[in-house]
């Protein structure tokens, strides 16, 4: 297709998705406590969206029902949250009996669409964890149902809300280095956090859409938000070269493995109180093994991912995701017409220290939103104008817990100040949810078909 026609046709995609912009949080404004039901009582559902809402947002939220396919986990979580609402293993039954105004979806990724659609059909609004969904047909169904029912769907992109990512957005919004023309974005998962995806349901494309969707939806959403344009075409490469069938040995689970002493990925789940309580003690109901082997032969997601993304304003992004790095962090650079913005997170050599203990604990701290510390460190954003010998160093307070402080800020936006101005557009709806997963879905197709894939091939305009 001629480039100009191509960009025009993809901007139709943007226009058709525009109806799905987030406006739902305004619906919370000035109204009484919300009747909320939650589906998916795993770690995210029971903690951030469960006990945390009960303890810290109790005036705004009343739980009217909890649902999960695992009845043991459901009851464990009901007690942990300290609520006495009814529990259900059947979602339709919960909707019928409890008639919630809002449904929070925190199930396995590939099932999100079922609950988002059914909740809207039943007249409820939705808050869904990322990724909004895992394939194009499911995405289309969510968009069509929303258009038909007029219900709201919020997608919880907590990474937007960190002070660091917000400061980058502000600089780009202000065109501090002129219009941006290209971006380099490289994300590194360390051998602890990266490996965790290969132990769980995430290790199968049919469950998670692969890390192109499950994990990279965060990164693609940040890119879409930062660049402020619509992604139109993706070319990608990927491979599975480290985990899965590549391992030298394997076992059924870490607990029962004969290779405990020689395997660098051995993980003792019995030392993790919440994993024992949530998963091991409820294995009998669904057979889900939380400490599965990272070297299972049938793992089918990629562990090395690289993509180029073209936007409708001409911006080109070079992106990569690594899953077995010695350290966790990211590097980003925006090339503008008048200069360049560089930033990074957690690169140990730039901080002048490396600690294996810290690497091991990083992801746990990320998931722990209870502790809002007074920051003792800062993130740095370097802004360098062309032809200038001096550069500006912007320092942003660094929060370690709750996804860089993003979880708490997002929930405050949702529940405490729901009508507050949103000048940088932090709140995300189905348009953002769709465009971020469609990049990953296009990447999967690009690898399979060895060609550039346009996003308007994936959803109907
Ligand atoms: N925004 C973030 O930073 C962030 C962080 C962690 C997890 N998440 C998201 O939260 C969601 C849950 O992740 P998790 O780590 O809690 O996983 P988990 O495996 O701990 O929990 C998933 C729960 O869903 C239940 N479930 C699965 N299929 C179901 C179905 N058909 N009907 C009802 N229940 C079903 C499981 O039994 C389990 O209790 C995922 O979509 C994940 O992407 C987001």
PDB file of N, CA and C and ligand atoms in Angstrom, residues 39-49 67-71 73-74 77 88-91 105-112 114-115 128-132 156-159 193 197 200-202 207-208 213-215 217-218 278-279 286 288 290 363 366-367 402-403 407 410, ligand 1:
ATOM      1  N   UNK A  39     -13.745 -10.786  39.985  1.00  0.00           N
ATOM      2  CA  UNK A  39     -13.537 -12.141  39.465  1.00  0.00           C
ATOM      3  C   UNK A  39     -12.043 -12.366  39.285  1.00  0.00           C
ATOM      4  N   UNK A  40     -11.553 -13.470  39.900  1.00  0.00           N
ATOM      5  CA  UNK A  40     -10.127 -13.795  39.842  1.00  0.00           C
ATOM      6  C   UNK A  40      -9.453 -13.491  41.152  1.00  0.00           C
ATOM      7  N   UNK A  41      -9.533 -14.438  42.108  1.00  0.00           N
ATOM      8  CA  UNK A  41      -8.993 -14.173  43.447  1.00  0.00           C
ATOM      9  C   UNK A  41      -7.585 -14.753  43.598  1.00  0.00           C
ATOM     10  N   UNK A  42      -6.725 -14.464  42.626  1.00  0.00           N
ATOM     11  CA  UNK A  42      -5.309 -14.846  42.728  1.00  0.00           C
ATOM     12  C   UNK A  42      -4.549 -13.774  43.476  1.00  0.00           C
ATOM     13  N   UNK A  43      -3.259 -13.666  43.200  1.00  0.00           N
ATOM     14  CA  UNK A  43      -2.426 -12.747  43.993  1.00  0.00           C
ATOM     15  C   UNK A  43      -2.805 -11.283  43.756  1.00  0.00           C
ATOM     16  N   UNK A  44      -3.038 -10.904  42.493  1.00  0.00           N
ATOM     17  CA  UNK A  44      -3.372  -9.505  42.215  1.00  0.00           C
ATOM     18  C   UNK A  44      -4.780  -9.166  42.721  1.00  0.00           C
ATOM     19  N   UNK A  45      -5.716 -10.093  42.463  1.00  0.00           N
ATOM     20  CA  UNK A  45      -7.108  -9.866  42.886  1.00  0.00           C
ATOM     21  C   UNK A  45      -7.242  -9.802  44.392  1.00  0.00           C
ATOM     22  N   UNK A  46      -6.487 -10.656  45.098  1.00  0.00           N
ATOM     23  CA  UNK A  46      -6.669 -10.712  46.554  1.00  0.00           C
ATOM     24  C   UNK A  46      -5.943  -9.583  47.271  1.00  0.00           C
ATOM     25  N   UNK A  47      -4.888  -9.059  46.662  1.00  0.00           N
ATOM     26  CA  UNK A  47      -4.086  -8.049  47.361  1.00  0.00           C
ATOM     27  C   UNK A  47      -4.479  -6.633  46.929  1.00  0.00           C
ATOM     28  N   UNK A  48      -3.921  -6.158  45.803  1.00  0.00           N
ATOM     29  CA  UNK A  48      -4.177  -4.758  45.406  1.00  0.00           C
ATOM     30  C   UNK A  48      -5.669  -4.460  45.279  1.00  0.00           C
ATOM     31  N   UNK A  49      -6.389  -5.371  44.560  1.00  0.00           N
ATOM     32  CA  UNK A  49      -7.814  -5.125  44.286  1.00  0.00           C
ATOM     33  C   UNK A  49      -8.713  -5.738  45.343  1.00  0.00           C
ATOM     34  N   UNK A  67     -15.592 -14.109  42.836  1.00  0.00           N
ATOM     35  CA  UNK A  67     -15.740 -15.272  41.958  1.00  0.00           C
ATOM     36  C   UNK A  67     -14.368 -15.799  41.548  1.00  0.00           C
ATOM     37  N   UNK A  68     -14.238 -17.119  41.495  1.00  0.00           N
ATOM     38  CA  UNK A  68     -13.030 -17.767  40.978  1.00  0.00           C
ATOM     39  C   UNK A  68     -13.412 -19.204  40.653  1.00  0.00           C
ATOM     40  N   UNK A  69     -12.654 -19.815  39.719  1.00  0.00           N
ATOM     41  CA  UNK A  69     -12.954 -21.226  39.429  1.00  0.00           C
ATOM     42  C   UNK A  69     -12.417 -22.143  40.520  1.00  0.00           C
ATOM     43  N   UNK A  70     -11.523 -21.653  41.356  1.00  0.00           N
ATOM     44  CA  UNK A  70     -10.954 -22.486  42.411  1.00  0.00           C
ATOM     45  C   UNK A  70     -11.658 -22.170  43.738  1.00  0.00           C
ATOM     46  N   UNK A  71     -12.568 -23.062  44.187  1.00  0.00           N
ATOM     47  CA  UNK A  71     -13.362 -22.742  45.386  1.00  0.00           C
ATOM     48  C   UNK A  71     -12.512 -22.626  46.646  1.00  0.00           C
ATOM     49  N   UNK A  73      -9.345 -21.451  46.838  1.00  0.00           N
ATOM     50  CA  UNK A  73      -8.679 -20.139  46.832  1.00  0.00           C
ATOM     51  C   UNK A  73      -9.697 -19.038  47.135  1.00  0.00           C
ATOM     52  N   UNK A  74     -10.874 -19.214  46.596  1.00  0.00           N
ATOM     53  CA  UNK A  74     -11.952 -18.237  46.796  1.00  0.00           C
ATOM     54  C   UNK A  74     -12.230 -18.039  48.293  1.00  0.00           C
ATOM     55  N   UNK A  77      -9.311 -16.422  50.156  1.00  0.00           N
ATOM     56  CA  UNK A  77      -9.203 -14.987  49.880  1.00  0.00           C
ATOM     57  C   UNK A  77     -10.341 -14.214  50.558  1.00  0.00           C
ATOM     58  N   UNK A  88     -18.712 -17.172  44.536  1.00  0.00           N
ATOM     59  CA  UNK A  88     -19.299 -17.930  43.418  1.00  0.00           C
ATOM     60  C   UNK A  88     -18.192 -18.562  42.579  1.00  0.00           C
ATOM     61  N   UNK A  89     -18.465 -19.754  42.057  1.00  0.00           N
ATOM     62  CA  UNK A  89     -17.572 -20.318  41.041  1.00  0.00           C
ATOM     63  C   UNK A  89     -18.183 -20.105  39.651  1.00  0.00           C
ATOM     64  N   UNK A  90     -19.386 -19.543  39.610  1.00  0.00           N
ATOM     65  CA  UNK A  90     -20.064 -19.282  38.333  1.00  0.00           C
ATOM     66  C   UNK A  90     -20.315 -17.768  38.211  1.00  0.00           C
ATOM     67  N   UNK A  91     -19.695 -17.170  37.203  1.00  0.00           N
ATOM     68  CA  UNK A  91     -19.747 -15.708  37.064  1.00  0.00           C
ATOM     69  C   UNK A  91     -21.169 -15.216  36.786  1.00  0.00           C
ATOM     70  N   UNK A 105     -11.846  -7.264  37.005  1.00  0.00           N
ATOM     71  CA  UNK A 105     -11.419  -8.512  36.352  1.00  0.00           C
ATOM     72  C   UNK A 105      -9.927  -8.730  36.601  1.00  0.00           C
ATOM     73  N   UNK A 106      -9.611  -9.788  37.346  1.00  0.00           N
ATOM     74  CA  UNK A 106      -8.200 -10.102  37.668  1.00  0.00           C
ATOM     75  C   UNK A 106      -7.940 -11.595  37.478  1.00  0.00           C
ATOM     76  N   UNK A 107      -8.513 -12.161  36.438  1.00  0.00           N
ATOM     77  CA  UNK A 107      -8.308 -13.580  36.133  1.00  0.00           C
ATOM     78  C   UNK A 107      -7.109 -13.741  35.205  1.00  0.00           C
ATOM     79  N   UNK A 108      -6.887 -14.990  34.778  1.00  0.00           N
ATOM     80  CA  UNK A 108      -5.847 -15.267  33.773  1.00  0.00           C
ATOM     81  C   UNK A 108      -6.174 -14.478  32.494  1.00  0.00           C
ATOM     82  N   UNK A 109      -5.134 -13.949  31.861  1.00  0.00           N
ATOM     83  CA  UNK A 109      -5.307 -12.991  30.763  1.00  0.00           C
ATOM     84  C   UNK A 109      -6.293 -13.434  29.673  1.00  0.00           C
ATOM     85  N   UNK A 110      -6.170 -14.691  29.227  1.00  0.00           N
ATOM     86  CA  UNK A 110      -6.974 -15.143  28.081  1.00  0.00           C
ATOM     87  C   UNK A 110      -8.463 -15.217  28.406  1.00  0.00           C
ATOM     88  N   UNK A 111      -8.810 -15.088  29.700  1.00  0.00           N
ATOM     89  CA  UNK A 111     -10.228 -15.147  30.080  1.00  0.00           C
ATOM     90  C   UNK A 111     -10.823 -13.752  30.318  1.00  0.00           C
ATOM     91  N   UNK A 112     -10.006 -12.708  30.280  1.00  0.00           N
ATOM     92  CA  UNK A 112     -10.514 -11.361  30.601  1.00  0.00           C
ATOM     93  C   UNK A 112     -11.720 -10.990  29.753  1.00  0.00           C
ATOM     94  N   UNK A 114     -14.060 -12.676  28.345  1.00  0.00           N
ATOM     95  CA  UNK A 114     -15.331 -13.313  28.718  1.00  0.00           C
ATOM     96  C   UNK A 114     -16.032 -12.497  29.797  1.00  0.00           C
ATOM     97  N   UNK A 115     -15.258 -12.076  30.799  1.00  0.00           N
ATOM     98  CA  UNK A 115     -15.866 -11.380  31.933  1.00  0.00           C
ATOM     99  C   UNK A 115     -16.147  -9.902  31.613  1.00  0.00           C
ATOM    100  N   UNK A 128     -10.549  -3.568  34.379  1.00  0.00           N
ATOM    101  CA  UNK A 128      -9.827  -4.798  34.074  1.00  0.00           C
ATOM    102  C   UNK A 128      -8.328  -4.624  34.222  1.00  0.00           C
ATOM    103  N   UNK A 129      -7.709  -5.663  34.773  1.00  0.00           N
ATOM    104  CA  UNK A 129      -6.246  -5.686  34.794  1.00  0.00           C
ATOM    105  C   UNK A 129      -5.746  -5.804  33.361  1.00  0.00           C
ATOM    106  N   UNK A 130      -4.517  -5.355  33.162  1.00  0.00           N
ATOM    107  CA  UNK A 130      -3.870  -5.549  31.874  1.00  0.00           C
ATOM    108  C   UNK A 130      -3.493  -7.018  31.737  1.00  0.00           C
ATOM    109  N   UNK A 131      -3.287  -7.553  30.585  1.00  0.00           N
ATOM    110  CA  UNK A 131      -3.647  -6.984  29.297  1.00  0.00           C
ATOM    111  C   UNK A 131      -5.165  -7.058  29.125  1.00  0.00           C
ATOM    112  N   UNK A 132      -5.734  -6.107  28.375  1.00  0.00           N
ATOM    113  CA  UNK A 132      -7.185  -6.114  28.225  1.00  0.00           C
ATOM    114  C   UNK A 132      -7.649  -7.468  27.680  1.00  0.00           C
ATOM    115  N   UNK A 156      -6.138  -0.967  33.666  1.00  0.00           N
ATOM    116  CA  UNK A 156      -5.338  -0.440  34.783  1.00  0.00           C
ATOM    117  C   UNK A 156      -3.843  -0.395  34.453  1.00  0.00           C
ATOM    118  N   UNK A 157      -3.466   0.600  33.682  1.00  0.00           N
ATOM    119  CA  UNK A 157      -2.062   0.765  33.321  1.00  0.00           C
ATOM    120  C   UNK A 157      -1.341   1.562  34.407  1.00  0.00           C
ATOM    121  N   UNK A 158      -0.992   0.839  35.473  1.00  0.00           N
ATOM    122  CA  UNK A 158      -0.352   1.486  36.619  1.00  0.00           C
ATOM    123  C   UNK A 158       1.011   2.102  36.282  1.00  0.00           C
ATOM    124  N   UNK A 159       1.720   1.561  35.266  1.00  0.00           N
ATOM    125  CA  UNK A 159       3.051   2.098  34.951  1.00  0.00           C
ATOM    126  C   UNK A 159       2.975   3.571  34.535  1.00  0.00           C
ATOM    127  N   UNK A 193      12.706 -12.497  38.209  1.00  0.00           N
ATOM    128  CA  UNK A 193      11.402 -12.051  37.731  1.00  0.00           C
ATOM    129  C   UNK A 193      11.105 -12.664  36.358  1.00  0.00           C
ATOM    130  N   UNK A 197       7.757 -15.980  34.984  1.00  0.00           N
ATOM    131  CA  UNK A 197       6.719 -16.137  33.957  1.00  0.00           C
ATOM    132  C   UNK A 197       6.733 -17.538  33.354  1.00  0.00           C
ATOM    133  N   UNK A 200       4.730 -20.353  35.475  1.00  0.00           N
ATOM    134  CA  UNK A 200       3.290 -20.229  35.720  1.00  0.00           C
ATOM    135  C   UNK A 200       2.482 -20.396  34.433  1.00  0.00           C
ATOM    136  N   UNK A 201       1.172 -20.086  34.485  1.00  0.00           N
ATOM    137  CA  UNK A 201       0.303 -20.214  33.306  1.00  0.00           C
ATOM    138  C   UNK A 201       0.763 -19.301  32.181  1.00  0.00           C
ATOM    139  N   UNK A 202       1.528 -18.281  32.531  1.00  0.00           N
ATOM    140  CA  UNK A 202       2.020 -17.317  31.546  1.00  0.00           C
ATOM    141  C   UNK A 202       2.886 -17.958  30.462  1.00  0.00           C
ATOM    142  N   UNK A 207      -2.702 -18.937  27.142  1.00  0.00           N
ATOM    143  CA  UNK A 207      -3.120 -18.355  28.427  1.00  0.00           C
ATOM    144  C   UNK A 207      -2.825 -16.863  28.543  1.00  0.00           C
ATOM    145  N   UNK A 208      -1.649 -16.475  28.080  1.00  0.00           N
ATOM    146  CA  UNK A 208      -1.153 -15.111  28.339  1.00  0.00           C
ATOM    147  C   UNK A 208      -1.015 -14.276  27.071  1.00  0.00           C
ATOM    148  N   UNK A 213       2.315  -9.917  24.881  1.00  0.00           N
ATOM    149  CA  UNK A 213       1.044  -9.323  25.302  1.00  0.00           C
ATOM    150  C   UNK A 213       1.036  -9.141  26.826  1.00  0.00           C
ATOM    151  N   UNK A 214       1.271 -10.225  27.556  1.00  0.00           N
ATOM    152  CA  UNK A 214       1.143 -10.150  29.021  1.00  0.00           C
ATOM    153  C   UNK A 214       2.041  -9.055  29.616  1.00  0.00           C
ATOM    154  N   UNK A 215       3.310  -9.070  29.243  1.00  0.00           N
ATOM    155  CA  UNK A 215       4.249  -8.106  29.840  1.00  0.00           C
ATOM    156  C   UNK A 215       4.357  -6.836  28.997  1.00  0.00           C
ATOM    157  N   UNK A 217       2.441  -5.380  27.029  1.00  0.00           N
ATOM    158  CA  UNK A 217       1.297  -4.455  26.969  1.00  0.00           C
ATOM    159  C   UNK A 217       1.586  -3.216  27.819  1.00  0.00           C
ATOM    160  N   UNK A 218       2.285  -3.404  28.959  1.00  0.00           N
ATOM    161  CA  UNK A 218       2.691  -2.260  29.787  1.00  0.00           C
ATOM    162  C   UNK A 218       3.589  -1.320  28.973  1.00  0.00           C
ATOM    163  N   UNK A 278      -2.210 -19.421  48.901  1.00  0.00           N
ATOM    164  CA  UNK A 278      -3.090 -19.226  47.744  1.00  0.00           C
ATOM    165  C   UNK A 278      -3.112 -20.428  46.811  1.00  0.00           C
ATOM    166  N   UNK A 279      -1.920 -20.964  46.519  1.00  0.00           N
ATOM    167  CA  UNK A 279      -1.828 -21.960  45.446  1.00  0.00           C
ATOM    168  C   UNK A 279      -1.626 -23.389  45.951  1.00  0.00           C
ATOM    169  N   UNK A 286      -7.768 -27.467  41.333  1.00  0.00           N
ATOM    170  CA  UNK A 286      -7.570 -27.220  39.895  1.00  0.00           C
ATOM    171  C   UNK A 286      -6.266 -27.785  39.336  1.00  0.00           C
ATOM    172  N   UNK A 288      -3.361 -26.719  39.626  1.00  0.00           N
ATOM    173  CA  UNK A 288      -2.413 -25.681  39.192  1.00  0.00           C
ATOM    174  C   UNK A 288      -1.144 -25.747  40.037  1.00  0.00           C
ATOM    175  N   UNK A 290       2.100 -24.038  41.018  1.00  0.00           N
ATOM    176  CA  UNK A 290       2.639 -22.682  40.970  1.00  0.00           C
ATOM    177  C   UNK A 290       4.164 -22.659  40.798  1.00  0.00           C
ATOM    178  N   UNK A 363      11.269  -7.803  42.340  1.00  0.00           N
ATOM    179  CA  UNK A 363       9.889  -7.982  41.894  1.00  0.00           C
ATOM    180  C   UNK A 363       8.915  -8.048  43.063  1.00  0.00           C
ATOM    181  N   UNK A 366       8.152  -4.697  44.018  1.00  0.00           N
ATOM    182  CA  UNK A 366       7.280  -4.073  43.020  1.00  0.00           C
ATOM    183  C   UNK A 366       5.809  -4.396  43.314  1.00  0.00           C
ATOM    184  N   UNK A 367       5.566  -5.656  43.712  1.00  0.00           N
ATOM    185  CA  UNK A 367       4.191  -6.098  43.960  1.00  0.00           C
ATOM    186  C   UNK A 367       3.685  -5.649  45.327  1.00  0.00           C
ATOM    187  N   UNK A 402       5.069  -1.055  45.047  1.00  0.00           N
ATOM    188  CA  UNK A 402       3.814  -0.877  44.309  1.00  0.00           C
ATOM    189  C   UNK A 402       4.038  -0.358  42.896  1.00  0.00           C
ATOM    190  N   UNK A 403       4.904  -1.054  42.139  1.00  0.00           N
ATOM    191  CA  UNK A 403       5.184  -0.677  40.749  1.00  0.00           C
ATOM    192  C   UNK A 403       5.595   0.795  40.654  1.00  0.00           C
ATOM    193  N   UNK A 407       0.857   2.004  41.526  1.00  0.00           N
ATOM    194  CA  UNK A 407      -0.388   1.384  42.000  1.00  0.00           C
ATOM    195  C   UNK A 407      -1.197   2.361  42.856  1.00  0.00           C
ATOM    196  N   UNK A 410      -2.588   5.369  40.934  1.00  0.00           N
ATOM    197  CA  UNK A 410      -3.701   4.987  40.065  1.00  0.00           C
ATOM    198  C   UNK A 410      -4.987   4.786  40.886  1.00  0.00           C
TER     199      UNK A 410
HETATM  200  N1  LIG B   1      -0.837  -4.281  36.532  1.00  0.00           N
HETATM  201  C1  LIG B   1       0.105  -5.056  37.065  1.00  0.00           C
HETATM  202  O1  LIG B   1       1.192  -4.597  37.308  1.00  0.00           O
HETATM  203  C2  LIG B   1      -0.213  -6.511  37.342  1.00  0.00           C
HETATM  204  C3  LIG B   1       0.564  -7.230  38.254  1.00  0.00           C
HETATM  205  C4  LIG B   1       0.238  -8.566  38.474  1.00  0.00           C
HETATM  206  C5  LIG B   1      -0.812  -9.160  37.786  1.00  0.00           C
HETATM  207  N2  LIG B   1      -1.550  -8.411  36.910  1.00  0.00           N
HETATM  208  C6  LIG B   1      -2.665  -9.029  36.163  1.00  0.00           C
HETATM  209  O2  LIG B   1      -3.610  -9.558  37.066  1.00  0.00           O
HETATM  210  C7  LIG B   1      -4.210 -10.732  36.505  1.00  0.00           C
HETATM  211  C8  LIG B   1      -4.098 -11.874  37.517  1.00  0.00           C
HETATM  212  O3  LIG B   1      -2.721 -12.163  37.703  1.00  0.00           O
HETATM  213  P1  LIG B   1      -2.226 -12.954  39.006  1.00  0.00           P
HETATM  214  O4  LIG B   1      -0.752 -12.787  39.069  1.00  0.00           O
HETATM  215  O5  LIG B   1      -3.047 -12.564  40.157  1.00  0.00           O
HETATM  216  O6  LIG B   1      -2.547 -14.466  38.581  1.00  0.00           O
HETATM  217  P2  LIG B   1      -3.029 -15.653  39.531  1.00  0.00           P
HETATM  218  O7  LIG B   1      -2.759 -16.890  38.778  1.00  0.00           O
HETATM  219  O8  LIG B   1      -2.476 -15.497  40.896  1.00  0.00           O
HETATM  220  O9  LIG B   1      -4.599 -15.405  39.647  1.00  0.00           O
HETATM  221  C9  LIG B   1      -5.507 -15.632  38.607  1.00  0.00           C
HETATM  222  C10 LIG B   1      -6.801 -16.127  39.223  1.00  0.00           C
HETATM  223  O10 LIG B   1      -7.770 -16.247  38.177  1.00  0.00           O
HETATM  224  C11 LIG B   1      -8.500 -17.454  38.406  1.00  0.00           C
HETATM  225  N3  LIG B   1      -9.095 -17.869  37.142  1.00  0.00           N
HETATM  226  C12 LIG B   1      -8.464 -18.331  36.041  1.00  0.00           C
HETATM  227  N4  LIG B   1      -9.369 -18.606  35.072  1.00  0.00           N
HETATM  228  C13 LIG B   1     -10.576 -18.306  35.583  1.00  0.00           C
HETATM  229  C14 LIG B   1     -11.912 -18.372  35.080  1.00  0.00           C
HETATM  230  N5  LIG B   1     -12.167 -18.844  33.851  1.00  0.00           N
HETATM  231  N6  LIG B   1     -12.929 -17.978  35.879  1.00  0.00           N
HETATM  232  C15 LIG B   1     -12.684 -17.504  37.138  1.00  0.00           C
HETATM  233  N7  LIG B   1     -11.439 -17.431  37.668  1.00  0.00           N
HETATM  234  C16 LIG B   1     -10.407 -17.823  36.900  1.00  0.00           C
HETATM  235  C17 LIG B   1      -7.466 -18.425  38.955  1.00  0.00           C
HETATM  236  O11 LIG B   1      -8.060 -19.532  39.630  1.00  0.00           O
HETATM  237  C18 LIG B   1      -6.669 -17.518  39.864  1.00  0.00           C
HETATM  238  O12 LIG B   1      -7.200 -17.493  41.177  1.00  0.00           O
HETATM  239  C19 LIG B   1      -3.483 -11.020  35.197  1.00  0.00           C
HETATM  240  O13 LIG B   1      -4.272 -10.592  34.120  1.00  0.00           O
HETATM  241  C20 LIG B   1      -2.227 -10.190  35.288  1.00  0.00           C
HETATM  242  O14 LIG B   1      -1.785  -9.716  34.034  1.00  0.00           O
HETATM  243  C21 LIG B   1      -1.267  -7.107  36.700  1.00  0.00           C
END
